[in-house]
PDB file of C-alpha atoms in Angstrom:
ATOM      1  CA  SER A   1     164.430-104.371  54.709  1.00 84.00           C
ATOM      2  CA  ALA A   2     167.370-102.042  53.907  1.00 90.00           C
ATOM      3  CA  VAL A   3     165.780 -98.977  55.538  1.00 92.00           C
ATOM      4  CA  PRO A   4     167.383 -99.504  58.999  1.00 90.00           C
ATOM      5  CA  ASP A   5     170.821 -99.081  57.403  1.00 91.00           C
ATOM      6  CA  PHE A   6     169.916 -95.532  56.363  1.00 95.00           C
ATOM      7  CA  ILE A   7     168.563 -94.148  59.647  1.00 98.00           C
ATOM      8  CA  TYR A   8     171.973 -93.333  61.120  1.00 98.00           C
ATOM      9  CA  SER A   9     175.469 -92.854  59.771  1.00 96.00           C
ATOM     10  CA  THR A  10     178.866 -91.940  61.187  1.00 96.00           C
ATOM     11  CA  ARG A  11     182.023 -90.215  60.041  1.00 95.00           C
ATOM     12  CA  GLY A  12     184.888 -89.969  62.504  1.00 94.00           C
ATOM     13  CA  ASN A  13     183.401 -88.612  65.712  1.00 95.00           C
ATOM     14  CA  VAL A  14     180.177 -87.436  64.108  1.00 97.00           C
ATOM     15  CA  ILE A  15     176.792 -89.161  64.257  1.00 97.00           C
ATOM     16  CA  PHE A  16     174.270 -88.331  61.517  1.00 98.00           C
ATOM     17  CA  VAL A  17     170.533 -88.749  62.074  1.00 98.00           C
ATOM     18  CA  ILE A  18     169.196 -89.060  58.536  1.00 98.00           C
ATOM     19  CA  LEU A  19     165.735 -90.625  58.842  1.00 98.00           C
ATOM     20  CA  PHE A  20     163.115 -89.975  61.485  1.00 98.00           C
ATOM     21  CA  ILE A  21     161.977 -93.446  62.477  1.00 97.00           C
ATOM     22  CA  GLY A  22     161.366 -94.822  65.955  1.00 97.00           C
ATOM     23  CA  SER A  23     164.449 -96.975  66.553  1.00 97.00           C
ATOM     24  CA  GLU A  24     167.393 -97.915  68.731  1.00 97.00           C
ATOM     25  CA  ALA A  25     171.055 -98.096  67.737  1.00 96.00           C
ATOM     26  CA  ASN A  26     174.455 -98.690  69.293  1.00 96.00           C
ATOM     27  CA  ILE A  27     177.188 -96.702  67.581  1.00 95.00           C
ATOM     28  CA  LYS A  28     180.957 -96.845  68.011  1.00 94.00           C
ATOM     29  CA  LEU A  29     182.875 -93.658  67.195  1.00 94.00           C
ATOM     30  CA  GLU A  30     186.486 -93.053  66.198  1.00 91.00           C
ATOM     31  CA  ASN A  31     187.381 -91.869  69.712  1.00 84.00           C
ATOM     32  CA  SER A  32     186.273 -95.299  71.015  1.00 83.00           C
ATOM     33  CA  ALA A  33     183.061 -93.905  72.422  1.00 85.00           C
ATOM     34  CA  ASN A  34     180.098 -96.272  72.409  1.00 94.00           C
ATOM     35  CA  VAL A  35     176.840 -94.395  72.113  1.00 96.00           C
ATOM     36  CA  ALA A  36     173.354 -95.824  72.549  1.00 97.00           C
ATOM     37  CA  LEU A  37     170.598 -93.875  70.784  1.00 96.00           C
ATOM     38  CA  ARG A  38     166.863 -94.236  71.179  1.00 98.00           C
ATOM     39  CA  GLN A  39     164.683 -92.288  68.759  1.00 98.00           C
ATOM     40  CA  THR A  40     160.983 -91.863  69.525  1.00 98.00           C
ATOM     41  CA  THR A  41     158.608 -90.312  66.994  1.00 98.00           C
ATOM     42  CA  ASN A  42     155.279 -90.579  65.188  1.00 94.00           C
ATOM     43  CA  TYR A  43     156.711 -88.908  62.081  1.00 96.00           C
ATOM     44  CA  PRO A  44     155.455 -88.195  59.442  1.00 93.00           C
ATOM     45  CA  TRP A  45     152.055 -87.676  61.127  1.00 92.00           C
ATOM     46  CA  ASP A  46     153.678 -85.666  63.909  1.00 94.00           C
ATOM     47  CA  GLY A  47     156.732 -83.419  63.696  1.00 96.00           C
ATOM     48  CA  LYS A  48     158.130 -84.174  67.151  1.00 98.00           C
ATOM     49  CA  ILE A  49     161.312 -86.282  67.207  1.00 98.00           C
ATOM     50  CA  SER A  50     162.946 -87.182  70.529  1.00 98.00           C
ATOM     51  CA  ILE A  51     166.418 -88.716  70.726  1.00 98.00           C
ATOM     52  CA  LYS A  52     167.899 -90.059  73.940  1.00 98.00           C
ATOM     53  CA  MET A  53     171.715 -90.091  73.885  1.00 97.00           C
ATOM     54  CA  THR A  54     173.602 -92.431  76.215  1.00 96.00           C
ATOM     55  CA  PRO A  55     177.398 -92.632  75.734  1.00 96.00           C
ATOM     56  CA  ASP A  56     179.271 -95.219  77.806  1.00 94.00           C
ATOM     57  CA  VAL A  57     181.252 -92.362  79.409  1.00 93.00           C
ATOM     58  CA  GLU A  58     181.078 -88.592  78.997  1.00 94.00           C
ATOM     59  CA  ARG A  59     182.478 -87.846  75.543  1.00 92.00           C
ATOM     60  CA  ASN A  60     182.832 -84.903  73.204  1.00 94.00           C
ATOM     61  CA  PHE A  61     181.438 -85.553  69.744  1.00 96.00           C
ATOM     62  CA  SER A  62     179.005 -84.074  67.233  1.00 97.00           C
ATOM     63  CA  LEU A  63     175.428 -84.985  66.414  1.00 98.00           C
ATOM     64  CA  LYS A  64     174.096 -83.861  63.036  1.00 98.00           C
ATOM     65  CA  LEU A  65     170.332 -83.776  62.547  1.00 98.00           C
ATOM     66  CA  ARG A  66     168.898 -83.598  59.034  1.00 98.00           C
ATOM     67  CA  ILE A  67     166.601 -80.618  58.478  1.00 98.00           C
ATOM     68  CA  PRO A  68     164.347 -81.382  55.488  1.00 97.00           C
ATOM     69  CA  GLY A  69     164.174 -78.737  52.780  1.00 95.00           C
ATOM     70  CA  TRP A  70     160.366 -78.523  52.989  1.00 96.00           C
ATOM     71  CA  ALA A  71     160.683 -77.474  56.661  1.00 96.00           C
ATOM     72  CA  ARG A  72     162.480 -74.343  55.398  1.00 94.00           C
ATOM     73  CA  SER A  73     160.139 -73.719  52.429  1.00 94.00           C
ATOM     74  CA  VAL A  74     162.571 -75.353  49.984  1.00 94.00           C
ATOM     75  CA  GLU A  75     160.426 -77.785  48.019  1.00 94.00           C
ATOM     76  CA  ASN A  76     162.940 -78.457  45.273  1.00 90.00           C
ATOM     77  CA  PRO A  77     166.722 -77.857  45.075  1.00 88.00           C
ATOM     78  CA  PHE A  78     166.295 -76.282  41.631  1.00 90.00           C
ATOM     79  CA  GLY A  79     163.584 -73.820  42.667  1.00 90.00           C
ATOM     80  CA  LEU A  80     160.855 -75.340  40.487  1.00 93.00           C
ATOM     81  CA  TYR A  81     158.323 -75.428  43.326  1.00 95.00           C
ATOM     82  CA  GLN A  82     157.625 -72.915  46.070  1.00 93.00           C
ATOM     83  CA  SER A  83     155.794 -72.939  49.382  1.00 95.00           C
ATOM     84  CA  LYS A  84     155.666 -70.984  52.592  1.00 94.00           C
ATOM     85  CA  VAL A  85     156.036 -72.788  55.919  1.00 94.00           C
ATOM     86  CA  LYS A  86     154.774 -70.524  58.691  1.00 90.00           C
ATOM     87  CA  SER A  87     156.223 -72.275  61.755  1.00 93.00           C
ATOM     88  CA  GLU A  88     159.907 -72.441  62.632  1.00 95.00           C
ATOM     89  CA  VAL A  89     161.975 -75.551  63.242  1.00 97.00           C
ATOM     90  CA  VAL A  90     162.532 -75.939  66.989  1.00 98.00           C
ATOM     91  CA  LEU A  91     165.514 -77.702  68.557  1.00 98.00           C
ATOM     92  CA  LYS A  92     165.964 -78.376  72.275  1.00 98.00           C
ATOM     93  CA  ILE A  93     168.695 -80.054  74.309  1.00 98.00           C
ATOM     94  CA  ASN A  94     167.589 -81.218  77.741  1.00 98.00           C
ATOM     95  CA  GLY A  95     164.580 -78.896  77.424  1.00 97.00           C
ATOM     96  CA  LYS A  96     166.601 -75.792  76.509  1.00 97.00           C
ATOM     97  CA  SER A  97     166.089 -74.235  73.078  1.00 97.00           C
ATOM     98  CA  VAL A  98     169.143 -73.812  70.870  1.00 96.00           C
ATOM     99  CA  PRO A  99     169.502 -71.941  67.539  1.00 95.00           C
ATOM    100  CA  VAL A 100     168.722 -73.853  64.348  1.00 96.00           C
ATOM    101  CA  GLU A 101     171.289 -72.909  61.709  1.00 94.00           C
ATOM    102  CA  PRO A 102     171.380 -75.657  59.057  1.00 95.00           C
ATOM    103  CA  PHE A 103     174.410 -76.071  56.829  1.00 95.00           C
ATOM    104  CA  ASP A 104     174.314 -78.477  53.898  1.00 94.00           C
ATOM    105  CA  GLY A 105     170.968 -79.754  55.165  1.00 95.00           C
ATOM    106  CA  TYR A 106     172.073 -80.537  58.731  1.00 98.00           C
ATOM    107  CA  VAL A 107     172.154 -78.735  62.052  1.00 98.00           C
ATOM    108  CA  THR A 108     175.217 -79.642  64.145  1.00 98.00           C
ATOM    109  CA  ILE A 109     175.286 -80.084  67.908  1.00 97.00           C
ATOM    110  CA  LYS A 110     178.838 -80.366  69.235  1.00 96.00           C
ATOM    111  CA  ARG A 111     179.154 -80.851  72.979  1.00 96.00           C
ATOM    112  CA  THR A 112     180.256 -83.159  75.739  1.00 96.00           C
ATOM    113  CA  TRP A 113     177.486 -85.723  75.953  1.00 96.00           C
ATOM    114  CA  LYS A 114     176.488 -87.596  79.079  1.00 96.00           C
ATOM    115  CA  ALA A 115     174.074 -90.406  79.839  1.00 94.00           C
ATOM    116  CA  ASP A 116     170.393 -89.701  79.164  1.00 95.00           C
ATOM    117  CA  ASP A 117     170.929 -86.398  77.364  1.00 98.00           C
ATOM    118  CA  GLN A 118     167.715 -85.603  75.513  1.00 98.00           C
ATOM    119  CA  VAL A 119     167.479 -83.992  72.074  1.00 98.00           C
ATOM    120  CA  GLU A 120     164.107 -82.808  70.785  1.00 98.00           C
ATOM    121  CA  LEU A 121     163.511 -81.693  67.212  1.00 98.00           C
ATOM    122  CA  ILE A 122     160.124 -80.251  66.239  1.00 98.00           C
ATOM    123  CA  LEU A 123     159.391 -79.870  62.534  1.00 98.00           C
ATOM    124  CA  PRO A 124     156.508 -77.725  61.215  1.00 97.00           C
ATOM    125  CA  MET A 125     153.771 -80.100  60.066  1.00 95.00           C
ATOM    126  CA  GLU A 126     150.948 -77.691  59.264  1.00 95.00           C
ATOM    127  CA  PRO A 127     149.358 -78.056  55.799  1.00 97.00           C
ATOM    128  CA  ARG A 128     150.877 -75.877  53.077  1.00 97.00           C
ATOM    129  CA  PHE A 129     150.217 -74.968  49.468  1.00 97.00           C
ATOM    130  CA  ILE A 130     152.815 -75.669  46.796  1.00 97.00           C
ATOM    131  CA  HIS A 131     153.065 -73.601  43.626  1.00 96.00           C
ATOM    132  CA  ALA A 132     155.167 -74.294  40.553  1.00 96.00           C
ATOM    133  CA  THR A 133     157.205 -71.469  39.025  1.00 94.00           C
ATOM    134  CA  HIS A 134     155.896 -69.799  35.881  1.00 92.00           C
ATOM    135  CA  GLU A 135     158.457 -71.742  33.845  1.00 91.00           C
ATOM    136  CA  VAL A 136     156.378 -74.880  34.469  1.00 93.00           C
ATOM    137  CA  LYS A 137     153.616 -73.654  32.178  1.00 94.00           C
ATOM    138  CA  VAL A 138     151.354 -76.717  32.459  1.00 96.00           C
ATOM    139  CA  LEU A 139     150.987 -75.990  36.191  1.00 96.00           C
ATOM    140  CA  ASN A 140     150.286 -72.263  35.952  1.00 95.00           C
ATOM    141  CA  GLY A 141     147.223 -71.404  38.054  1.00 95.00           C
ATOM    142  CA  LEU A 142     147.303 -74.754  39.838  1.00 97.00           C
ATOM    143  CA  VAL A 143     148.190 -75.593  43.430  1.00 98.00           C
ATOM    144  CA  ALA A 144     149.156 -78.766  45.293  1.00 98.00           C
ATOM    145  CA  ILE A 145     148.855 -79.578  48.992  1.00 98.00           C
ATOM    146  CA  ALA A 146     151.415 -81.082  51.359  1.00 98.00           C
ATOM    147  CA  ALA A 147     152.046 -81.510  55.066  1.00 97.00           C
ATOM    148  CA  GLY A 148     155.498 -82.433  56.278  1.00 96.00           C
ATOM    149  CA  PRO A 149     157.102 -84.756  53.723  1.00 96.00           C
ATOM    150  CA  ILE A 150     153.741 -86.061  52.472  1.00 97.00           C
ATOM    151  CA  LEU A 151     152.140 -84.924  49.224  1.00 98.00           C
ATOM    152  CA  TYR A 152     148.331 -85.071  49.182  1.00 98.00           C
ATOM    153  CA  CYS A 153     145.642 -85.611  46.561  1.00 98.00           C
ATOM    154  CA  LEU A 154     141.903 -85.090  46.297  1.00 98.00           C
ATOM    155  CA  GLU A 155     139.726 -88.067  45.364  1.00 97.00           C
ATOM    156  CA  GLU A 156     136.279 -87.917  43.826  1.00 96.00           C
ATOM    157  CA  ASN A 157     134.754 -90.180  46.510  1.00 95.00           C
ATOM    158  CA  SER A 158     135.047 -87.379  49.090  1.00 94.00           C
ATOM    159  CA  ASN A 159     135.032 -84.411  46.684  1.00 95.00           C
ATOM    160  CA  ASP A 160     131.969 -84.848  44.477  1.00 87.00           C
ATOM    161  CA  GLN A 161     132.625 -81.647  42.503  1.00 90.00           C
ATOM    162  CA  LEU A 162     136.286 -82.331  41.937  1.00 95.00           C
ATOM    163  CA  GLU A 163     136.380 -81.388  38.251  1.00 94.00           C
ATOM    164  CA  ASP A 164     135.146 -77.850  38.911  1.00 95.00           C
ATOM    165  CA  LEU A 165     136.788 -77.296  42.290  1.00 96.00           C
ATOM    166  CA  LYS A 166     138.924 -74.193  42.768  1.00 97.00           C
ATOM    167  CA  ILE A 167     140.918 -74.045  45.988  1.00 97.00           C
ATOM    168  CA  ASP A 168     140.894 -70.826  47.993  1.00 95.00           C
ATOM    169  CA  THR A 169     144.497 -70.425  49.145  1.00 96.00           C
ATOM    170  CA  ASN A 170     143.514 -67.511  51.387  1.00 94.00           C
ATOM    171  CA  GLU A 171     141.566 -69.898  53.612  1.00 94.00           C
ATOM    172  CA  GLU A 172     143.322 -71.796  56.389  1.00 94.00           C
ATOM    173  CA  MET A 173     143.515 -75.556  56.040  1.00 97.00           C
ATOM    174  CA  LYS A 174     143.303 -77.923  58.972  1.00 96.00           C
ATOM    175  CA  ILE A 175     144.798 -81.344  59.470  1.00 96.00           C
ATOM    176  CA  VAL A 176     142.858 -84.118  61.208  1.00 94.00           C
ATOM    177  CA  TYR A 177     144.186 -87.556  62.132  1.00 92.00           C
ATOM    178  CA  LYS A 178     141.755 -90.311  61.129  1.00 92.00           C
ATOM    179  CA  PRO A 179     142.755 -93.512  62.977  1.00 92.00           C
ATOM    180  CA  ASN A 180     140.151 -95.661  61.223  1.00 93.00           C
ATOM    181  CA  LEU A 181     140.863 -94.465  57.684  1.00 92.00           C
ATOM    182  CA  LEU A 182     143.497 -96.303  55.601  1.00 93.00           C
ATOM    183  CA  ASP A 183     145.092 -97.761  58.748  1.00 91.00           C
ATOM    184  CA  GLY A 184     145.402 -94.274  60.222  1.00 91.00           C
ATOM    185  CA  VAL A 185     146.281 -91.168  58.194  1.00 93.00           C
ATOM    186  CA  ASN A 186     146.174 -87.395  58.415  1.00 94.00           C
ATOM    187  CA  VAL A 187     143.402 -85.836  56.317  1.00 97.00           C
ATOM    188  CA  ILE A 188     143.647 -82.215  55.214  1.00 98.00           C
ATOM    189  CA  GLU A 189     140.447 -80.167  55.032  1.00 97.00           C
ATOM    190  CA  GLY A 190     139.987 -76.778  53.446  1.00 97.00           C
ATOM    191  CA  LYS A 191     137.627 -74.579  51.420  1.00 96.00           C
ATOM    192  CA  GLY A 192     137.158 -73.747  47.780  1.00 95.00           C
ATOM    193  CA  LEU A 193     134.559 -72.898  45.165  1.00 95.00           C
ATOM    194  CA  ASN A 194     132.484 -75.180  42.957  1.00 94.00           C
ATOM    195  CA  GLY A 195     131.494 -74.487  39.353  1.00 91.00           C
ATOM    196  CA  LYS A 196     128.723 -72.157  40.555  1.00 93.00           C
ATOM    197  CA  SER A 197     131.175 -70.138  42.707  1.00 92.00           C
ATOM    198  CA  GLN A 198     129.587 -71.564  45.857  1.00 94.00           C
ATOM    199  CA  ILE A 199     131.816 -72.193  48.878  1.00 95.00           C
ATOM    200  CA  ILE A 200     132.420 -75.898  49.458  1.00 95.00           C
ATOM    201  CA  GLU A 201     134.777 -77.938  51.589  1.00 96.00           C
ATOM    202  CA  PHE A 202     137.387 -80.341  50.272  1.00 97.00           C
ATOM    203  CA  LYS A 203     139.226 -83.261  51.808  1.00 97.00           C
ATOM    204  CA  ALA A 204     142.669 -84.482  50.797  1.00 98.00           C
ATOM    205  CA  ILE A 205     144.391 -87.757  51.647  1.00 98.00           C
ATOM    206  CA  PRO A 206     148.056 -88.776  51.274  1.00 97.00           C
ATOM    207  CA  TYR A 207     148.845 -89.284  47.593  1.00 97.00           C
ATOM    208  CA  TYR A 208     150.400 -92.700  48.196  1.00 96.00           C
ATOM    209  CA  ASN A 209     146.983 -93.934  49.376  1.00 95.00           C
ATOM    210  CA  ASN A 210     145.000 -92.967  46.304  1.00 95.00           C
ATOM    211  CA  GLY A 211     142.709 -95.693  44.989  1.00 95.00           C
ATOM    212  CA  ASN A 212     142.507 -97.488  48.322  1.00 95.00           C
ATOM    213  CA  ILE A 213     139.160 -96.079  49.462  1.00 94.00           C
ATOM    214  CA  GLN A 214     137.457 -96.759  46.161  1.00 93.00           C
ATOM    215  CA  SER A 215     139.361 -98.703  43.523  1.00 92.00           C
ATOM    216  CA  GLY A 216     139.886 -96.808  40.271  1.00 91.00           C
ATOM    217  CA  ASP A 217     138.572 -93.568  41.744  1.00 93.00           C
ATOM    218  CA  LYS A 218     139.460 -90.314  39.979  1.00 95.00           C
ATOM    219  CA  TYR A 219     141.895 -88.065  41.798  1.00 97.00           C
ATOM    220  CA  LYS A 220     143.871 -84.871  41.372  1.00 97.00           C
ATOM    221  CA  VAL A 221     147.157 -83.653  42.811  1.00 98.00           C
ATOM    222  CA  TRP A 222     147.254 -80.245  41.105  1.00 98.00           C
ATOM    223  CA  ILE A 223     144.009 -78.296  41.537  1.00 97.00           C
ATOM    224  CA  GLN A 224     142.803 -75.026  40.100  1.00 97.00           C
ATOM    225  CA  GLN A 225     143.381 -72.057  42.365  1.00 95.00           C
ATOM    226  CA  LYS A 226     140.789 -69.392  43.054  1.00 91.00           C
ATOM    227  CA  LYS A 227     141.962 -66.112  41.517  1.00 84.00           C
TER     228      LYS A 227
END
């Protein structure tokens, strides 16, 4: 119930967009501007976030949009985990692309805003592999899977050779939205090798949903990587 209080924040004449959740807000700034915001998104299943800005009159103020670390291949602030996001973050104002130069985790848009100005942020949501650094010895040779902010796991019910599975990180993964699975989730599919070095396919579901297809089912987050 407290989540709505963390979607937006203000400081002086700056509006912060912290969480990507479909919502509406009316914000009063220090310069007496009243700004109505409407955020439309299907995040975290989709990386497109649209924000409609409607100040009561044309006003100059700043909008700061949070750019998640994972969207820039920063999985952990201490460098313990690494990944490579192939797509770039895209930012558009009224359909025109603008540079994305985050500072302290936010990209700043300072301009004179008018009614119905449209901001569009597109985050890279393709599946990616996460590796731990060599200092994390228990995870050497293992790989995890994520897409956007969601960590995934492999369950035995859809991966019958889970114990022997080795993921081929040279193969492209694909993401498929399953509307009838777990109330609608993205499933990640890829290829690996079984214990006989035969090519097999794997399926991964969001980690937070483990045990909901088959109660007590075995699962793995960190999987052996094909050498």
